[in-house]
XYZ file of C-alpha atoms in Angstrom:
449
model
C 208.944 18.453 -125.106
C 209.944 17.233 -121.559
C 206.676 18.952 -120.188
C 204.764 16.868 -122.725
C 206.389 13.912 -121.717
C 205.903 14.293 -117.954
C 202.266 15.357 -118.687
C 202.191 11.733 -120.506
C 203.592 10.008 -117.576
C 201.273 11.538 -115.033
C 198.284 10.663 -117.356
C 199.258 7.209 -117.644
C 199.585 6.778 -113.734
C 195.965 8.616 -113.129
C 194.834 5.822 -115.865
C 196.241 2.973 -113.904
C 194.571 4.166 -110.662
C 191.350 3.854 -112.073
C 191.551 0.117 -112.675
C 194.140 -1.453 -110.308
C 194.414 -5.298 -109.202
C 192.983 -4.708 -105.906
C 193.360 -8.385 -104.536
C 193.571 -10.252 -107.762
C 196.316 -12.605 -108.576
C 198.504 -10.309 -111.119
C 201.455 -11.304 -113.119
C 203.263 -8.604 -114.790
C 205.624 -8.708 -117.875
C 207.759 -5.749 -118.672
C 209.427 -4.964 -122.082
C 212.772 -6.733 -120.664
C 210.614 -9.901 -119.832
C 209.375 -10.148 -123.368
C 212.756 -9.480 -125.187
C 214.349 -12.354 -123.003
C 211.662 -15.118 -124.178
C 212.505 -17.254 -127.126
C 211.797 -14.938 -130.110
C 211.766 -11.969 -128.043
C 209.261 -9.235 -129.211
C 208.771 -11.272 -132.546
C 207.066 -13.881 -130.344
C 202.954 -14.437 -130.636
C 201.456 -12.730 -127.299
C 200.451 -16.221 -125.966
C 203.981 -17.271 -126.004
C 204.626 -14.552 -123.442
C 201.279 -15.388 -121.594
C 202.558 -19.168 -121.327
C 205.396 -17.895 -118.789
C 202.884 -17.047 -116.166
C 201.606 -20.053 -113.822
C 198.281 -21.822 -114.765
C 198.543 -20.745 -118.272
C 198.641 -23.556 -121.153
C 198.217 -23.597 -125.047
C 196.253 -26.236 -127.130
C 196.977 -27.759 -130.329
C 195.113 -24.914 -132.047
C 197.319 -22.077 -130.231
C 194.644 -21.204 -128.119
C 195.577 -19.939 -124.567
C 193.617 -21.098 -121.452
C 194.097 -20.081 -117.994
C 193.511 -22.447 -114.969
C 191.928 -24.966 -117.045
C 189.074 -22.661 -118.354
C 188.120 -22.957 -122.008
C 189.278 -19.808 -123.467
C 187.126 -17.068 -121.622
C 189.991 -14.415 -121.501
C 189.392 -10.821 -121.512
C 191.721 -8.604 -123.807
C 192.188 -4.750 -122.716
C 194.046 -2.173 -124.534
C 195.108 0.507 -122.371
C 192.471 -0.387 -120.088
C 189.773 -0.579 -122.927
C 187.803 -4.034 -122.807
C 187.663 -5.603 -126.372
C 184.396 -7.568 -127.588
C 185.258 -11.141 -128.171
C 186.060 -12.073 -131.899
C 185.813 -15.037 -134.058
C 188.789 -17.003 -134.555
C 189.942 -20.472 -133.939
C 193.712 -20.719 -134.663
C 195.060 -17.088 -135.123
C 196.534 -15.366 -132.176
C 195.459 -11.807 -133.103
C 197.699 -9.674 -130.857
C 201.677 -9.625 -131.092
C 204.317 -9.156 -128.378
C 205.203 -6.086 -130.733
C 202.260 -4.159 -129.731
C 203.264 -4.164 -125.833
C 204.985 -1.904 -123.572
C 203.612 -3.327 -120.580
C 201.582 -6.720 -120.244
C 199.821 -7.963 -117.052
C 197.371 -11.204 -116.519
C 194.840 -10.824 -113.642
C 193.249 -13.952 -112.369
C 191.732 -15.349 -109.219
C 188.840 -13.064 -107.434
C 188.779 -10.171 -109.733
C 187.404 -6.871 -108.260
C 184.110 -5.548 -109.469
C 185.336 -3.573 -112.694
C 186.024 -7.211 -114.195
C 183.294 -8.960 -115.626
C 181.940 -11.122 -118.682
C 184.960 -12.890 -119.633
C 186.545 -13.773 -116.040
C 189.038 -16.632 -116.635
C 191.805 -14.020 -116.931
C 192.312 -10.265 -117.916
C 195.311 -9.580 -120.167
C 195.889 -5.782 -119.982
C 198.138 -4.554 -122.707
C 199.863 -1.271 -122.376
C 200.464 -0.192 -126.111
C 203.783 1.063 -127.226
C 203.905 4.928 -128.017
C 206.496 6.936 -130.349
C 207.708 8.531 -127.272
C 209.467 5.221 -125.880
C 210.021 3.744 -129.427
C 211.010 6.648 -131.559
C 212.290 6.223 -134.905
C 212.175 3.195 -137.795
C 212.999 -0.175 -137.291
C 213.131 -3.047 -139.515
C 213.776 -6.814 -138.681
C 213.568 -10.037 -140.302
C 213.304 -13.443 -138.627
C 213.914 -16.814 -140.153
C 214.178 -20.351 -138.960
C 213.241 -23.978 -139.701
C 209.788 -25.144 -141.369
C 210.336 -22.337 -143.993
C 209.860 -19.501 -141.539
C 209.928 -16.132 -142.236
C 208.860 -12.883 -140.606
C 209.635 -9.391 -141.462
C 208.656 -6.537 -139.159
C 208.706 -2.955 -139.816
C 208.018 -0.438 -136.972
C 207.724 3.327 -136.729
C 207.370 5.935 -134.037
C 207.724 9.405 -133.075
C 206.454 12.511 -131.620
C 205.384 15.954 -133.044
C 204.378 18.499 -130.537
C 201.861 17.308 -128.466
C 200.847 14.742 -130.938
C 202.687 10.936 -130.244
C 202.298 8.413 -133.059
C 203.371 4.565 -133.308
C 202.737 2.063 -135.807
C 203.990 -1.406 -136.529
C 203.329 -4.373 -139.025
C 204.284 -7.807 -138.680
C 204.105 -10.779 -141.496
C 204.712 -14.216 -140.731
C 204.796 -17.247 -143.277
C 205.770 -20.688 -142.515
C 204.837 -24.738 -143.083
C 203.882 -25.459 -139.387
C 200.548 -23.473 -138.860
C 199.509 -25.668 -136.156
C 200.419 -28.522 -134.063
C 201.955 -31.159 -136.386
C 199.514 -34.314 -135.936
C 201.956 -36.909 -137.356
C 205.246 -38.227 -135.946
C 207.188 -36.930 -138.979
C 209.465 -34.051 -138.736
C 207.664 -32.074 -141.711
C 203.990 -32.103 -141.473
C 201.616 -32.770 -144.184
C 199.705 -29.538 -145.619
C 200.256 -27.220 -142.642
C 201.296 -23.996 -144.077
C 200.048 -20.744 -143.045
C 200.461 -16.896 -144.010
C 199.586 -14.395 -141.436
C 199.903 -10.483 -140.726
C 199.471 -8.238 -137.926
C 199.337 -4.532 -137.700
C 198.390 -1.780 -135.105
C 198.681 1.911 -134.896
C 198.207 4.317 -132.116
C 197.972 8.145 -132.007
C 197.728 10.213 -128.795
C 197.293 13.766 -128.353
C 197.777 15.894 -125.222
C 195.265 18.585 -125.348
C 196.396 19.991 -121.840
C 197.780 18.936 -118.644
C 194.661 17.127 -117.659
C 193.527 15.928 -121.046
C 194.479 13.263 -123.462
C 192.817 11.832 -126.525
C 194.033 8.521 -127.877
C 192.977 6.553 -131.016
C 194.187 2.880 -131.239
C 193.515 0.750 -134.256
C 194.875 -2.623 -135.518
C 193.979 -5.789 -137.264
C 194.950 -9.344 -138.096
C 194.541 -11.973 -140.934
C 195.654 -15.469 -141.441
C 195.153 -18.668 -143.852
C 195.717 -21.813 -142.517
C 195.922 -25.276 -144.348
C 194.464 -28.405 -142.073
C 197.130 -30.726 -141.641
C 196.562 -34.102 -142.943
C 197.012 -37.820 -141.601
C 198.420 -40.422 -144.086
C 196.646 -43.715 -144.529
C 193.132 -42.832 -143.566
C 190.287 -45.002 -144.702
C 186.975 -43.449 -146.355
C 183.855 -44.065 -144.391
C 181.554 -43.369 -147.011
C 181.154 -43.910 -150.641
C 180.548 -40.896 -153.006
C 179.557 -41.199 -156.693
C 181.354 -44.622 -156.796
C 184.410 -43.152 -155.181
C 185.439 -45.371 -152.205
C 189.337 -45.032 -151.813
C 191.127 -41.903 -151.460
C 194.869 -40.893 -150.578
C 194.333 -38.694 -147.230
C 197.539 -36.774 -147.769
C 196.037 -35.224 -150.871
C 193.325 -33.590 -148.722
C 192.930 -29.679 -149.299
C 191.056 -28.327 -146.299
C 191.656 -24.657 -145.465
C 190.423 -21.918 -143.025
C 190.832 -18.211 -143.389
C 190.413 -15.563 -140.175
C 190.298 -12.047 -139.867
C 190.150 -9.436 -137.210
C 189.976 -5.681 -137.143
C 189.280 -3.087 -134.059
C 189.551 0.275 -132.968
C 189.401 2.007 -129.871
C 189.071 5.858 -129.318
C 189.480 7.248 -125.753
C 189.139 10.588 -123.940
C 190.769 10.708 -120.622
C 190.510 13.604 -118.115
C 192.019 14.228 -114.793
C 191.097 16.995 -112.299
C 192.495 16.865 -108.857
C 191.129 13.858 -107.086
C 189.048 12.753 -110.063
C 190.130 10.225 -113.031
C 187.805 9.741 -115.900
C 188.441 7.741 -119.119
C 185.364 7.163 -121.618
C 185.882 5.179 -124.699
C 184.234 4.075 -127.817
C 185.112 0.649 -129.420
C 184.412 -1.567 -132.524
C 185.499 -5.034 -133.636
C 185.021 -6.888 -136.576
C 185.953 -10.744 -137.091
C 185.274 -13.459 -139.725
C 186.011 -16.811 -140.190
C 185.691 -18.916 -143.151
C 186.321 -22.721 -143.794
C 186.836 -24.090 -147.152
C 186.588 -27.958 -147.285
C 188.067 -30.561 -149.730
C 184.737 -31.185 -151.818
C 184.949 -35.067 -152.404
C 187.411 -35.716 -149.418
C 185.291 -34.319 -146.615
C 182.353 -36.119 -148.033
C 184.424 -39.399 -148.217
C 185.873 -39.266 -144.548
C 182.890 -37.328 -142.754
C 179.907 -37.576 -144.844
C 179.471 -33.660 -144.795
C 181.415 -30.828 -146.853
C 180.381 -27.474 -145.570
C 181.492 -23.923 -146.866
C 180.891 -22.085 -143.983
C 181.188 -18.489 -143.192
C 180.870 -16.623 -139.959
C 181.084 -13.012 -139.433
C 180.906 -10.828 -135.982
C 180.634 -6.983 -135.702
C 180.525 -5.345 -131.965
C 180.431 -1.989 -131.085
C 179.968 -0.012 -127.716
C 181.004 2.254 -124.836
C 183.038 1.849 -121.853
C 183.356 4.650 -119.025
C 185.612 3.969 -115.780
C 186.191 6.677 -113.095
C 187.941 7.004 -109.635
C 187.500 9.482 -107.039
C 189.705 9.827 -103.939
C 187.253 10.731 -101.189
C 189.473 11.104 -98.145
C 192.937 9.865 -97.065
C 192.342 5.956 -97.505
C 189.144 6.019 -99.291
C 188.765 5.763 -103.239
C 185.518 5.098 -104.874
C 185.566 3.940 -108.375
C 182.689 2.823 -111.067
C 181.725 2.408 -114.456
C 179.956 1.007 -117.129
C 179.972 -0.817 -120.582
C 177.416 -0.820 -123.071
C 177.729 -3.280 -126.183
C 175.762 -4.254 -129.200
C 177.186 -7.710 -131.164
C 175.694 -9.058 -134.366
C 176.921 -12.457 -135.500
C 175.730 -14.240 -138.756
C 176.488 -17.786 -139.874
C 176.038 -18.917 -143.291
C 176.554 -22.674 -144.565
C 176.588 -24.023 -147.810
C 177.250 -27.747 -147.696
C 176.968 -31.107 -149.651
C 176.007 -34.114 -147.369
C 175.440 -37.699 -147.991
C 171.806 -38.456 -147.390
C 170.268 -41.340 -145.370
C 168.205 -43.820 -147.962
C 166.399 -47.148 -147.280
C 168.589 -50.088 -147.486
C 169.674 -53.040 -145.383
C 166.854 -53.405 -143.462
C 167.105 -49.492 -142.347
C 168.671 -46.238 -143.240
C 172.010 -46.480 -144.699
C 174.270 -43.470 -146.183
C 173.416 -42.772 -149.916
C 176.065 -42.403 -152.552
C 174.839 -39.459 -154.214
C 175.354 -35.911 -152.167
C 172.583 -33.573 -151.628
C 172.822 -29.749 -150.930
C 172.140 -27.914 -147.433
C 171.915 -24.368 -146.909
C 171.570 -22.971 -143.126
C 171.679 -19.458 -142.174
C 171.528 -17.629 -138.747
C 171.495 -14.018 -137.841
C 171.968 -12.978 -133.969
C 171.877 -9.622 -132.139
C 172.625 -9.310 -128.411
C 173.086 -6.459 -126.182
C 175.344 -6.441 -122.987
C 174.769 -3.952 -120.213
C 177.147 -3.888 -117.282
C 177.782 -1.247 -114.421
C 179.771 -1.234 -111.145
C 180.723 0.532 -107.900
C 183.319 -0.306 -105.722
C 185.009 1.056 -102.612
C 188.661 0.909 -101.711
C 189.675 1.145 -97.881
C 193.130 1.417 -96.503
C 192.468 0.244 -93.146
C 195.752 0.170 -92.146
C 199.030 1.096 -93.806
C 199.389 -2.720 -94.437
C 196.102 -3.685 -94.846
C 193.393 -2.778 -97.752
C 189.929 -4.042 -98.129
C 188.066 -3.276 -101.438
C 184.335 -4.085 -101.666
C 181.834 -3.600 -104.551
C 178.871 -4.646 -106.775
C 178.509 -5.340 -110.374
C 175.244 -5.547 -112.471
C 175.365 -7.381 -115.602
C 172.710 -8.037 -118.184
C 172.334 -9.932 -121.725
C 169.608 -9.274 -124.038
C 169.460 -11.481 -127.394
C 170.066 -15.201 -127.954
C 169.205 -15.093 -123.935
C 167.942 -12.822 -121.556
C 169.548 -13.182 -118.296
C 171.163 -10.522 -115.595
C 172.997 -10.678 -112.362
C 174.105 -8.842 -109.523
C 177.517 -9.947 -108.434
C 178.935 -8.959 -104.990
C 183.057 -8.759 -104.988
C 185.329 -8.393 -101.902
C 189.045 -8.418 -101.773
C 191.336 -8.075 -98.819
C 195.199 -7.326 -99.034
C 197.495 -7.680 -96.144
C 201.182 -6.884 -96.440
C 202.852 -7.810 -93.122
C 206.267 -6.798 -94.754
C 207.016 -5.346 -98.122
C 208.161 -8.717 -99.438
C 205.251 -10.803 -98.385
C 201.440 -10.213 -99.626
C 198.428 -12.130 -98.552
C 195.384 -12.007 -100.317
C 191.779 -13.233 -99.972
C 188.547 -12.445 -101.833
C 185.422 -13.580 -102.922
C 183.888 -12.993 -106.428
C 180.599 -14.041 -107.989
C 180.696 -14.019 -112.004
C 178.203 -13.714 -114.612
C 179.573 -15.466 -117.952
C 176.806 -15.047 -120.722
C 177.441 -17.521 -123.841
C 179.538 -16.108 -126.825
C 177.241 -15.152 -129.350
C 179.483 -17.217 -132.125
C 178.398 -20.426 -130.783
C 176.306 -22.657 -133.018
C 172.760 -22.113 -132.634
C 170.105 -24.683 -131.773
C 168.573 -24.197 -135.194
C 171.790 -24.934 -137.053
C 172.070 -28.249 -135.018
C 168.615 -29.094 -135.743
C 169.267 -28.738 -139.416
C 171.467 -31.638 -139.339
C 169.218 -34.083 -137.522
C 169.510 -37.359 -139.457
C 166.420 -37.993 -141.593
C 165.615 -39.457 -145.250
C 166.373 -36.035 -146.681
C 169.296 -34.256 -144.868
C 172.546 -35.308 -143.718
C 174.337 -38.115 -142.154
């Protein structure tokens, strides 16, 4: 057993050498750091990231780094996950993490596509967290959060699993001045499992699978006056509105890691499914917005990623890798809307709703490859330069060659000076609303306000 643990630790170090920060600004969080924040391990991952400079959270719970609108990249044990479809859900929990780091600034060539920040999660293992653990956290706003966790090792196989459920009456930011929000309940669950097998001293196989699902009530504002009349109804108690949104995400990663002398390689396959569904208040949405959509959006992404490092000589390390990804997003909307009809010398909203149907199905391929060279010119000076090529084909067809260079100077162990240049290629998320969807809502005599 000690020999297996030593082998796993050495392979962890080899994997870290494939993807170092090399000049980017890095903020690291250990298990002790996570346990010391409010709620500790029960906190959403976003609450941990908020401890890093330049990180803020909006009223929907989404994380923004250095003023960027989302555009965050999440990695599990060095493997990049595709972007998912979510508005309010924080898909990942601090319970998953053994180590956590946030990279920002001038990123080296191995990081691309989503570049506002890179969140690298080192997933827990049964070796570091053996046994079974059950916990229950309760609090104000009817908060209840049970957790069940189990981990262990059997010979060369390490296994870890955790599940968490959350229910409360303040699913998103309270839009009123009252202590208790109106219609703001949520139910959420998160789960993750990881199985790792040591094949030999230089080879490791690992599998990670997880998911999250949540249902949110959209909070209400009292004393709102309807803007339209529907079937003769022109007044409504806005506290009775019942708008809800459901979100879910499931992902899986399989990896093979191989180390041989000065060569370290990790090859992975990944997949992610996510969905988002909005349920309107059938009458209330028409009265206040003139539009009541039952909307469903689903996305499936899968691909391959490979990364390698090769120590050419003392002070020289070559790194390279690739990513190929296919993503498909379909969006379906069934809606009732108030048409524009002749009246009052022009067009005015009618009182009889009409139906609208809209569907789009988009597929995109993403290709990325990079190569970079780390040169330790002096014991205190490291220079890393590289090139990255990205291409996307689908909703749009674009490509770019992006040079990167980073310089790190450490005159003394307690001082680190960094400078870098990075050109980024950031394709638009496929889950954005399409031009056809927008066009179907242009006012006319037959469609919506």
